[in-house]
GROMACS .gro file of C-alpha atoms in nm:
model
  414
    1MET     CA    1   0.000   0.000   0.000
    2SER     CA    2   0.121   0.349  -0.081
    3GLY     CA    3   0.130   0.704   0.053
    4LYS     CA    4  -0.073   1.008  -0.054
    5GLN     CA    5  -0.076   1.103  -0.421
    6LYS     CA    6  -0.298   1.321  -0.637
    7ASN     CA    7  -0.663   1.210  -0.621
    8VAL     CA    8  -0.583   0.869  -0.474
    9PRO     CA    9  -0.623   0.741  -0.118
   10TYR     CA   10  -0.341   0.748   0.137
   11ARG     CA   11  -0.340   0.369   0.159
   12ARG     CA   12  -0.364   0.157  -0.156
   13PHE     CA   13  -0.313  -0.213  -0.228
   14LYS     CA   14   0.030  -0.278  -0.374
   15GLU     CA   15  -0.095  -0.401  -0.712
   16PHE     CA   16  -0.271  -0.065  -0.764
   17GLU     CA   17   0.002   0.169  -0.645
   18ASN     CA   18   0.076   0.274  -1.005
   19ALA     CA   19  -0.281   0.255  -1.128
   20ASP     CA   20  -0.478   0.555  -1.254
   21ASP     CA   21  -0.604   0.824  -1.021
   22TRP     CA   22  -0.953   0.781  -0.886
   23GLU     CA   23  -1.222   0.947  -1.098
   24GLN     CA   24  -1.458   1.209  -0.966
   25ARG     CA   25  -1.823   1.135  -1.043
   26LYS     CA   26  -2.165   1.239  -0.922
   27LEU     CA   27  -2.377   0.962  -0.777
   28GLY     CA   28  -2.648   1.035  -1.033
   29GLU     CA   29  -2.407   0.960  -1.318
   30ILE     CA   30  -2.341   0.603  -1.204
   31GLY     CA   31  -2.662   0.508  -1.025
   32LYS     CA   32  -3.018   0.614  -0.950
   33THR     CA   33  -3.235   0.685  -0.647
   34PHE     CA   34  -3.574   0.533  -0.575
   35SER     CA   35  -3.820   0.648  -0.310
   36GLY     CA   36  -4.076   0.443  -0.124
   37ILE     CA   37  -4.454   0.433  -0.100
   38GLY     CA   38  -4.718   0.451   0.169
   39PHE     CA   39  -4.769   0.129   0.362
   40PRO     CA   40  -5.114   0.126   0.530
   41GLU     CA   41  -5.123  -0.052   0.864
   42ASN     CA   42  -5.400  -0.286   0.748
   43GLU     CA   43  -5.169  -0.414   0.471
   44GLN     CA   44  -4.885  -0.496   0.711
   45GLY     CA   45  -4.808  -0.823   0.884
   46GLY     CA   46  -4.749  -1.054   0.587
   47THR     CA   47  -4.490  -1.328   0.633
   48GLU     CA   48  -4.436  -1.443   0.272
   49GLY     CA   49  -4.369  -1.274  -0.061
   50ILE     CA   50  -4.171  -0.961  -0.143
   51PRO     CA   51  -3.996  -0.793   0.154
   52PHE     CA   52  -4.139  -0.449   0.237
   53PHE     CA   53  -3.859  -0.273   0.423
   54LYS     CA   54  -3.916  -0.002   0.679
   55VAL     CA   55  -3.643   0.202   0.849
   56SER     CA   56  -3.698   0.003   1.170
   57ASP     CA   57  -3.607  -0.320   0.987
   58MET     CA   58  -3.244  -0.207   0.992
   59ASN     CA   59  -3.244  -0.302   1.361
   60ASN     CA   60  -3.323  -0.669   1.290
   61VAL     CA   61  -3.058  -0.921   1.387
   62GLY     CA   62  -2.882  -1.020   1.065
   63ASN     CA   63  -2.946  -0.681   0.904
   64GLU     CA   64  -2.635  -0.514   1.045
   65HIS     CA   65  -2.487  -0.464   0.696
   66GLU     CA   66  -2.730  -0.620   0.449
   67MET     CA   67  -3.110  -0.645   0.454
   68ASN     CA   68  -3.166  -1.018   0.498
   69SER     CA   69  -3.508  -1.003   0.663
   70ALA     CA   70  -3.813  -0.780   0.691
   71ASN     CA   71  -4.087  -0.750   0.950
   72ASN     CA   72  -4.343  -0.736   0.667
   73TYR     CA   73  -4.382  -0.914   0.333
   74VAL     CA   74  -4.642  -0.854   0.061
   75SER     CA   75  -4.813  -1.107  -0.163
   76ASN     CA   76  -4.871  -1.098  -0.540
   77ASN     CA   77  -5.237  -1.032  -0.461
   78GLN     CA   78  -5.144  -0.721  -0.264
   79LEU     CA   79  -4.912  -0.603  -0.541
   80LYS     CA   80  -5.191  -0.629  -0.799
   81ARG     CA   81  -5.462  -0.482  -0.577
   82LYS     CA   82  -5.252  -0.185  -0.458
   83LYS     CA   83  -5.069  -0.146  -0.792
   84TRP     CA   84  -4.737  -0.138  -0.610
   85LYS     CA   85  -4.425  -0.158  -0.824
   86VAL     CA   86  -4.148  -0.377  -0.691
   87ILE     CA   87  -3.802  -0.216  -0.699
   88ASN     CA   88  -3.591  -0.453  -0.909
   89ASN     CA   89  -3.297  -0.214  -0.937
   90VAL     CA   90  -3.047  -0.399  -0.722
   91PRO     CA   91  -2.790  -0.412  -0.577
   92GLY     CA   92  -2.804  -0.083  -0.392
   93VAL     CA   93  -2.817   0.071  -0.047
   94ILE     CA   94  -3.123   0.191   0.143
   95PHE     CA   95  -3.135   0.463   0.407
   96ALA     CA   96  -3.382   0.685   0.591
   97LYS     CA   97  -3.502   0.984   0.388
   98VAL     CA   98  -3.732   1.167   0.634
   99GLY     CA   99  -3.723   1.257   1.001
  100ALA     CA  100  -3.492   1.202   1.294
  101ALA     CA  101  -3.380   0.862   1.160
  102ILE     CA  102  -3.176   1.052   0.898
  103MET     CA  103  -2.938   1.164   1.172
  104LEU     CA  104  -2.847   0.802   1.251
  105ASN     CA  105  -2.679   0.793   0.909
  106ARG     CA  106  -2.745   0.420   0.866
  107LYS     CA  107  -2.716   0.248   0.529
  108ARG     CA  108  -2.785  -0.112   0.442
  109LEU     CA  109  -2.705  -0.318   0.132
  110VAL     CA  110  -3.003  -0.472  -0.052
  111ARG     CA  111  -2.957  -0.733  -0.325
  112VAL     CA  112  -3.305  -0.877  -0.382
  113PRO     CA  113  -3.620  -0.714  -0.528
  114PHE     CA  114  -3.808  -0.526  -0.258
  115LEU     CA  115  -4.045  -0.248  -0.160
  116ILE     CA  116  -3.971   0.037   0.082
  117ASP     CA  117  -4.200   0.273   0.269
  118ASN     CA  118  -4.211   0.646   0.206
  119ASN     CA  119  -3.963   0.721   0.486
  120THR     CA  120  -3.693   0.531   0.301
  121MET     CA  121  -3.484   0.572  -0.015
  122GLU     CA  122  -3.262   0.345  -0.223
  123TYR     CA  123  -2.955   0.433  -0.424
  124ALA     CA  124  -2.913   0.160  -0.689
  125PHE     CA  125  -2.566   0.091  -0.829
  126ASP     CA  126  -2.515   0.061  -1.205
  127ASP     CA  127  -2.278  -0.193  -1.364
  128SER     CA  128  -1.970   0.024  -1.302
  129TRP     CA  129  -1.982  -0.051  -0.930
  130ASP     CA  130  -1.851  -0.341  -0.728
  131THR     CA  131  -2.132  -0.406  -0.480
  132TYR     CA  132  -1.926  -0.421  -0.160
  133PHE     CA  133  -1.708  -0.129  -0.263
  134GLY     CA  134  -2.026   0.074  -0.316
  135GLN     CA  135  -2.166  -0.031   0.019
  136THR     CA  136  -1.842   0.065   0.194
  137LEU     CA  137  -1.805   0.395   0.009
  138PHE     CA  138  -2.153   0.492   0.129
  139GLU     CA  139  -2.030   0.446   0.485
  140THR     CA  140  -1.784   0.729   0.422
  141ILE     CA  141  -2.061   0.967   0.310
  142ASN     CA  142  -2.215   1.181   0.583
  143LEU     CA  143  -2.566   1.187   0.436
  144PRO     CA  144  -2.725   1.412   0.703
  145ARG     CA  145  -2.522   1.708   0.576
  146TYR     CA  146  -2.722   1.690   0.249
  147ALA     CA  147  -3.065   1.690   0.419
  148GLN     CA  148  -3.308   1.972   0.347
  149VAL     CA  149  -3.390   2.179   0.655
  150GLY     CA  150  -3.756   2.202   0.754
  151ALA     CA  151  -4.006   2.081   1.010
  152LEU     CA  152  -3.853   1.740   0.942
  153PRO     CA  153  -3.514   1.689   0.774
  154SER     CA  154  -3.550   1.509   0.441
  155TYR     CA  155  -3.388   1.424   0.108
  156ASN     CA  156  -3.520   1.406  -0.241
  157GLY     CA  157  -3.350   1.213  -0.518
  158SER     CA  158  -3.154   1.507  -0.652
  159ASP     CA  159  -3.001   1.577  -0.310
  160ILE     CA  160  -2.837   1.235  -0.325
  161GLU     CA  161  -2.764   1.214  -0.696
  162THR     CA  162  -2.567   1.541  -0.698
  163ILE     CA  163  -2.323   1.421  -0.431
  164SER     CA  164  -1.967   1.406  -0.570
  165ILE     CA  165  -1.753   1.100  -0.499
  166GLU     CA  166  -1.421   0.951  -0.610
  167VAL     CA  167  -1.407   0.599  -0.756
  168PRO     CA  168  -1.124   0.379  -0.890
  169ASN     CA  169  -1.149   0.124  -1.170
  170LYS     CA  170  -1.363  -0.182  -1.106
  171ASN     CA  171  -1.070  -0.415  -1.039
  172GLU     CA  172  -0.952  -0.195  -0.755
  173GLN     CA  173  -1.311  -0.158  -0.632
  174GLU     CA  174  -1.341  -0.537  -0.612
  175ARG     CA  175  -1.018  -0.563  -0.411
  176ILE     CA  176  -1.131  -0.297  -0.165
  177GLY     CA  177  -1.484  -0.437  -0.146
  178SER     CA  178  -1.357  -0.786  -0.068
  179PHE     CA  179  -1.130  -0.653   0.206
  180PHE     CA  180  -1.410  -0.466   0.383
  181LYS     CA  181  -1.656  -0.753   0.335
  182ARG     CA  182  -1.424  -0.981   0.534
  183LEU     CA  183  -1.369  -0.715   0.800
  184ASP     CA  184  -1.744  -0.652   0.833
  185HIS     CA  185  -1.804  -1.026   0.867
  186LEU     CA  186  -1.555  -1.042   1.153
  187ILE     CA  187  -1.714  -0.741   1.324
  188THR     CA  188  -2.059  -0.898   1.289
  189LEU     CA  189  -1.942  -1.225   1.444
  190HIS     CA  190  -1.799  -1.043   1.747
  191GLN     CA  191  -2.109  -0.821   1.775
  192ARG     CA  192  -2.340  -1.121   1.779
  193LYS     CA  193  -2.125  -1.302   2.034
  194TYR     CA  194  -2.121  -0.992   2.252
  195ASP     CA  195  -2.499  -0.947   2.221
  196LYS     CA  196  -2.554  -1.316   2.295
  197LEU     CA  197  -2.344  -1.296   2.611
  198LYS     CA  198  -2.531  -0.985   2.727
  199LYS     CA  199  -2.865  -1.164   2.679
  200LEU     CA  200  -2.729  -1.470   2.856
  201LYS     CA  201  -2.626  -1.256   3.153
  202SER     CA  202  -2.969  -1.094   3.165
  203ALA     CA  203  -3.132  -1.437   3.168
  204TYR     CA  204  -2.907  -1.557   3.449
  205LEU     CA  205  -2.976  -1.242   3.653
  206SER     CA  206  -3.350  -1.300   3.630
  207GLU     CA  207  -3.312  -1.663   3.744
  208MET     CA  208  -3.027  -1.647   3.996
  209PHE     CA  209  -3.171  -1.365   4.209
  210PRO     CA  210  -3.514  -1.393   4.376
  211ALA     CA  211  -3.809  -1.216   4.213
  212GLU     CA  212  -3.968  -0.931   4.408
  213GLY     CA  213  -4.136  -1.068   4.719
  214GLU     CA  214  -3.956  -1.403   4.691
  215ARG     CA  215  -3.681  -1.544   4.914
  216LYS     CA  216  -3.539  -1.806   4.677
  217PRO     CA  217  -3.417  -1.777   4.315
  218LYS     CA  218  -3.534  -2.008   4.036
  219ARG     CA  219  -3.181  -2.129   3.961
  220ARG     CA  220  -2.925  -2.224   4.227
  221PHE     CA  221  -2.593  -2.396   4.251
  222ALA     CA  222  -2.604  -2.747   4.397
  223GLY     CA  223  -2.608  -2.775   4.773
  224PHE     CA  224  -2.793  -2.451   4.854
  225THR     CA  225  -3.156  -2.455   4.965
  226ASP     CA  226  -3.198  -2.197   5.246
  227ASP     CA  227  -3.409  -1.884   5.207
  228TRP     CA  228  -3.227  -1.562   5.127
  229GLU     CA  229  -3.226  -1.280   5.382
  230GLN     CA  230  -3.346  -0.925   5.309
  231ARG     CA  231  -3.187  -0.622   5.471
  232LYS     CA  232  -3.143  -0.251   5.409
  233LEU     CA  233  -2.792  -0.149   5.298
  234GLY     CA  234  -2.779   0.091   5.593
  235GLU     CA  235  -2.832  -0.201   5.830
  236LEU     CA  236  -2.526  -0.375   5.689
  237TYR     CA  237  -2.288  -0.095   5.592
  238ARG     CA  238  -2.154   0.228   5.728
  239ILE     CA  239  -2.208   0.444   5.420
  240TYR     CA  240  -1.970   0.724   5.324
  241SER     CA  241  -1.976   1.001   5.067
  242GLY     CA  242  -1.682   1.214   4.957
  243GLN     CA  243  -1.602   1.567   4.849
  244THR     CA  244  -1.431   1.773   4.581
  245PRO     CA  245  -1.113   1.951   4.694
  246PHE     CA  246  -1.125   2.327   4.638
  247ARG     CA  247  -1.001   2.377   4.283
  248GLY     CA  248  -0.906   2.736   4.358
  249ASP     CA  249  -0.620   2.599   4.567
  250SER     CA  250  -0.378   2.455   4.313
  251THR     CA  251  -0.195   2.258   4.581
  252ASN     CA  252  -0.492   2.022   4.606
  253PHE     CA  253  -0.411   1.885   4.260
  254GLU     CA  254  -0.035   1.947   4.235
  255HIS     CA  255   0.184   1.635   4.259
  256PRO     CA  256  -0.123   1.408   4.269
  257THR     CA  257  -0.061   1.077   4.442
  258THR     CA  258  -0.403   0.962   4.566
  259ALA     CA  259  -0.682   0.836   4.340
  260TRP     CA  260  -1.002   1.043   4.340
  261ILE     CA  261  -1.310   0.881   4.186
  262LYS     CA  262  -1.591   1.076   4.017
  263THR     CA  263  -1.921   0.943   3.885
  264THR     CA  264  -1.778   0.947   3.532
  265ASP     CA  265  -1.518   0.692   3.645
  266LEU     CA  266  -1.783   0.440   3.747
  267ASN     CA  267  -1.802   0.153   3.499
  268ASN     CA  268  -2.046  -0.091   3.665
  269THR     CA  269  -1.762  -0.332   3.731
  270ILE     CA  270  -1.412  -0.335   3.885
  271ILE     CA  271  -1.246   0.007   3.850
  272THR     CA  272  -0.892  -0.022   3.718
  273GLN     CA  273  -0.829   0.343   3.627
  274ASN     CA  274  -0.964   0.691   3.701
  275GLU     CA  275  -0.935   1.032   3.542
  276GLU     CA  276  -0.801   1.252   3.826
  277ASN     CA  277  -0.580   1.215   4.133
  278ILE     CA  278  -0.535   1.455   4.422
  279SER     CA  279  -0.238   1.562   4.636
  280ASP     CA  280  -0.144   1.420   4.976
  281LYS     CA  281  -0.255   1.750   5.129
  282ALA     CA  282  -0.607   1.715   4.988
  283ALA     CA  283  -0.628   1.343   5.067
  284LYS     CA  284  -0.553   1.403   5.437
  285LYS     CA  285  -0.890   1.580   5.467
  286MET     CA  286  -1.080   1.289   5.307
  287LYS     CA  287  -1.146   0.923   5.381
  288ILE     CA  288  -0.933   0.685   5.176
  289LEU     CA  289  -1.153   0.387   5.095
  290PRO     CA  290  -1.010   0.034   5.076
  291VAL     CA  291  -0.999  -0.218   4.793
  292ALA     CA  292  -1.336  -0.388   4.724
  293THR     CA  293  -1.540  -0.084   4.830
  294ILE     CA  294  -1.863  -0.063   4.628
  295LEU     CA  295  -1.948   0.282   4.491
  296VAL     CA  296  -2.292   0.409   4.383
  297ALA     CA  297  -2.355   0.733   4.190
  298MET     CA  298  -2.623   0.949   4.354
  299TYR     CA  299  -2.625   1.234   4.101
  300GLY     CA  300  -2.419   1.393   3.827
  301GLY     CA  301  -2.673   1.362   3.544
  302PHE     CA  302  -2.971   1.129   3.515
  303ASN     CA  303  -2.776   0.875   3.311
  304GLN     CA  304  -2.517   0.852   3.590
  305ILE     CA  305  -2.764   0.779   3.870
  306GLY     CA  306  -2.727   0.424   3.997
  307ARG     CA  307  -2.397   0.355   3.819
  308THR     CA  308  -2.162   0.148   4.028
  309GLY     CA  309  -1.798   0.056   4.057
  310MET     CA  310  -1.574  -0.157   4.278
  311LEU     CA  311  -1.235  -0.029   4.385
  312SER     CA  312  -0.929  -0.232   4.288
  313TYR     CA  313  -0.700   0.016   4.469
  314PRO     CA  314  -0.745   0.256   4.763
  315SER     CA  315  -0.915   0.579   4.662
  316THR     CA  316  -1.106   0.887   4.768
  317ILE     CA  317  -1.442   0.982   4.611
  318ASN     CA  318  -1.637   1.295   4.528
  319GLN     CA  319  -1.959   1.409   4.694
  320ALA     CA  320  -2.188   1.256   4.427
  321ILE     CA  321  -2.095   0.902   4.530
  322SER     CA  322  -2.200   0.678   4.817
  323ALA     CA  323  -1.941   0.423   4.928
  324LEU     CA  324  -1.998   0.082   5.086
  325PRO     CA  325  -1.665  -0.041   5.228
  326PRO     CA  326  -1.623  -0.420   5.237
  327ILE     CA  327  -1.781  -0.619   5.521
  328LYS     CA  328  -1.741  -0.984   5.620
  329THR     CA  329  -2.101  -1.088   5.550
  330VAL     CA  330  -2.143  -0.969   5.187
  331ASP     CA  331  -1.932  -1.068   4.885
  332PRO     CA  332  -1.856  -0.744   4.694
  333TYR     CA  333  -1.900  -0.886   4.343
  334PHE     CA  334  -2.229  -1.047   4.446
  335LEU     CA  335  -2.344  -0.704   4.570
  336ILE     CA  336  -2.235  -0.506   4.264
  337THR     CA  337  -2.404  -0.762   4.038
  338GLN     CA  338  -2.731  -0.727   4.226
  339LEU     CA  339  -2.713  -0.346   4.231
  340ASN     CA  340  -2.640  -0.332   3.856
  341SER     CA  341  -2.948  -0.545   3.787
  342ARG     CA  342  -3.169  -0.296   3.972
  343VAL     CA  343  -3.058   0.040   3.831
  344SER     CA  344  -3.412   0.113   3.711
  345GLU     CA  345  -3.522   0.125   4.077
  346TRP     CA  346  -3.270   0.401   4.150
  347LYS     CA  347  -3.384   0.599   3.846
  348ARG     CA  348  -3.754   0.568   3.933
  349LEU     CA  349  -3.678   0.692   4.283
  350ALA     CA  350  -3.470   0.982   4.150
  351ALA     CA  351  -3.739   1.092   3.903
  352SER     CA  352  -4.042   1.042   4.123
  353SER     CA  353  -4.051   1.326   4.371
  354ARG     CA  354  -3.761   1.565   4.325
  355LYS     CA  355  -3.716   1.880   4.121
  356ASP     CA  356  -3.358   1.782   4.038
  357PRO     CA  357  -3.346   1.404   3.981
  358ASN     CA  358  -3.101   1.243   4.221
  359ILE     CA  359  -3.078   0.996   4.503
  360THR     CA  360  -2.942   1.065   4.850
  361LYS     CA  361  -2.722   0.881   5.093
  362LYS     CA  362  -3.040   0.803   5.290
  363ASP     CA  363  -3.193   0.647   4.976
  364VAL     CA  364  -2.886   0.425   4.948
  365ALA     CA  365  -2.912   0.333   5.317
  366ASP     CA  366  -3.283   0.244   5.277
  367PHE     CA  367  -3.225   0.032   4.965
  368ARG     CA  368  -3.307  -0.332   5.037
  369ILE     CA  369  -3.098  -0.619   4.907
  370THR     CA  370  -3.161  -0.992   4.928
  371TYR     CA  371  -2.870  -1.223   4.993
  372PRO     CA  372  -2.791  -1.588   5.083
  373SER     CA  373  -2.507  -1.732   5.289
  374LEU     CA  374  -2.161  -1.592   5.222
  375SER     CA  375  -2.047  -1.918   5.061
  376GLU     CA  376  -2.334  -1.904   4.810
  377GLN     CA  377  -2.272  -1.534   4.749
  378LYS     CA  378  -1.907  -1.605   4.663
  379ILE     CA  379  -2.001  -1.871   4.408
  380ILE     CA  380  -2.259  -1.640   4.247
  381GLY     CA  381  -2.021  -1.345   4.253
  382ASN     CA  382  -1.742  -1.548   4.094
  383PHE     CA  383  -1.980  -1.679   3.827
  384PHE     CA  384  -2.083  -1.328   3.722
  385ASN     CA  385  -1.727  -1.197   3.753
  386ASN     CA  386  -1.613  -1.457   3.499
  387LEU     CA  387  -1.910  -1.385   3.273
  388ASP     CA  388  -1.849  -1.009   3.290
  389HIS     CA  389  -1.482  -1.065   3.208
  390LEU     CA  390  -1.579  -1.261   2.897
  391ILE     CA  391  -1.827  -0.990   2.794
  392THR     CA  392  -1.559  -0.724   2.841
  393LEU     CA  393  -1.310  -0.915   2.626
  394HIS     CA  394  -1.560  -0.936   2.340
  395GLN     CA  395  -1.653  -0.571   2.383
  396GLN     CA  396  -1.287  -0.467   2.369
  397GLN     CA  397  -1.224  -0.681   2.061
  398LEU     CA  398  -1.535  -0.539   1.896
  399GLU     CA  399  -1.429  -0.180   1.970
  400LYS     CA  400  -1.078  -0.256   1.843
  401LEU     CA  401  -1.216  -0.393   1.513
  402LYS     CA  402  -1.449  -0.095   1.470
  403LYS     CA  403  -1.163   0.148   1.526
  404LEU     CA  404  -0.949  -0.048   1.283
  405LYS     CA  405  -1.223  -0.032   1.022
  406GLN     CA  406  -1.265   0.343   1.070
  407ALA     CA  407  -0.891   0.392   1.026
  408TYR     CA  408  -0.899   0.194   0.701
  409LEU     CA  409  -1.203   0.390   0.580
  410ASN     CA  410  -1.014   0.715   0.642
  411GLU     CA  411  -0.704   0.595   0.455
  412MET     CA  412  -0.845   0.381   0.173
  413PHE     CA  413  -1.096   0.631   0.030
  414VAL     CA  414  -1.031   0.970  -0.124
   0.00000   0.00000   0.00000
């Protein structure tokens, strides 16, 4: 692959390093747009026939890159009765053409005859395109910038067809398309594995912790039969909250040696890094919390409320966090797993009766947990710790692949 030249990408496959420059074209010169039609609710729900794609179908599992399924299909009888014309101009890409969905900037490949509703548009490739090159090139186009401003953002065909792009010869297109097809396949595999593990964890949470009002879970490890006990956190823990050192005194943050956790550092699992540290001088005025302390965000934005973290090193905290230092009767990973499964309860409490949504240290103290013997807690905590570790590994690999793809998109297209 080569460096930057005139009208060629920064990175190029070796066999094309001396090939012609990429050619500037308008999308309308090498393809055509098609808009959708109205889809009355009483015509929806079919399971066989021609797929009738709606914008929401892009969310279907298996439709991450290409439209392989639809939530609605139409029969030949419907086509004749409604006089609907099937779009046979494929392959191409479909995308939202009206409303807030435009801003998601999603595009999907379509390779079979189809119908689309009137919130959707297709750009069909002509014979000069390699299909997967075309699909990938569309990922580099920020379509929302071409939307017409109004009550609802929208496109018409000419808005899309007048977009200027750069394309190489078809041989080079095929090489690039094949490369990104393999990369997308790998990303999809990791995404599905990650999603599957998240669903598996959710299923285990619902079965391995008692339902509301119950004292035993549906699923237990062998050898455990006793009822679980219910207690308020304040009956078990001495709860602490922290503070923010005065930022007007620079010595509070000069030569920082002590970790200082904020709500934005909470990651719903074991904390291994934080954004800011404070000086010894500032830390002397605060409580340094030990390893395995469980942290709960009380405020700092509605999305932060109820977020948790578990310290893997001694640290101080800010005033928006409640801290539950380790005790002998509760396994910390068991506790953080249970708290993470009940975040919606914190948010309902925060939103229910206060002008500024938040929870208080008293709310944390009054929060009831249900727990078994310590030996059972440790087995459950270890089980979810291992599962969370596996989920994190897949998430990290997925993020790494997505970043790699974005880097290649930036370097392999003009």
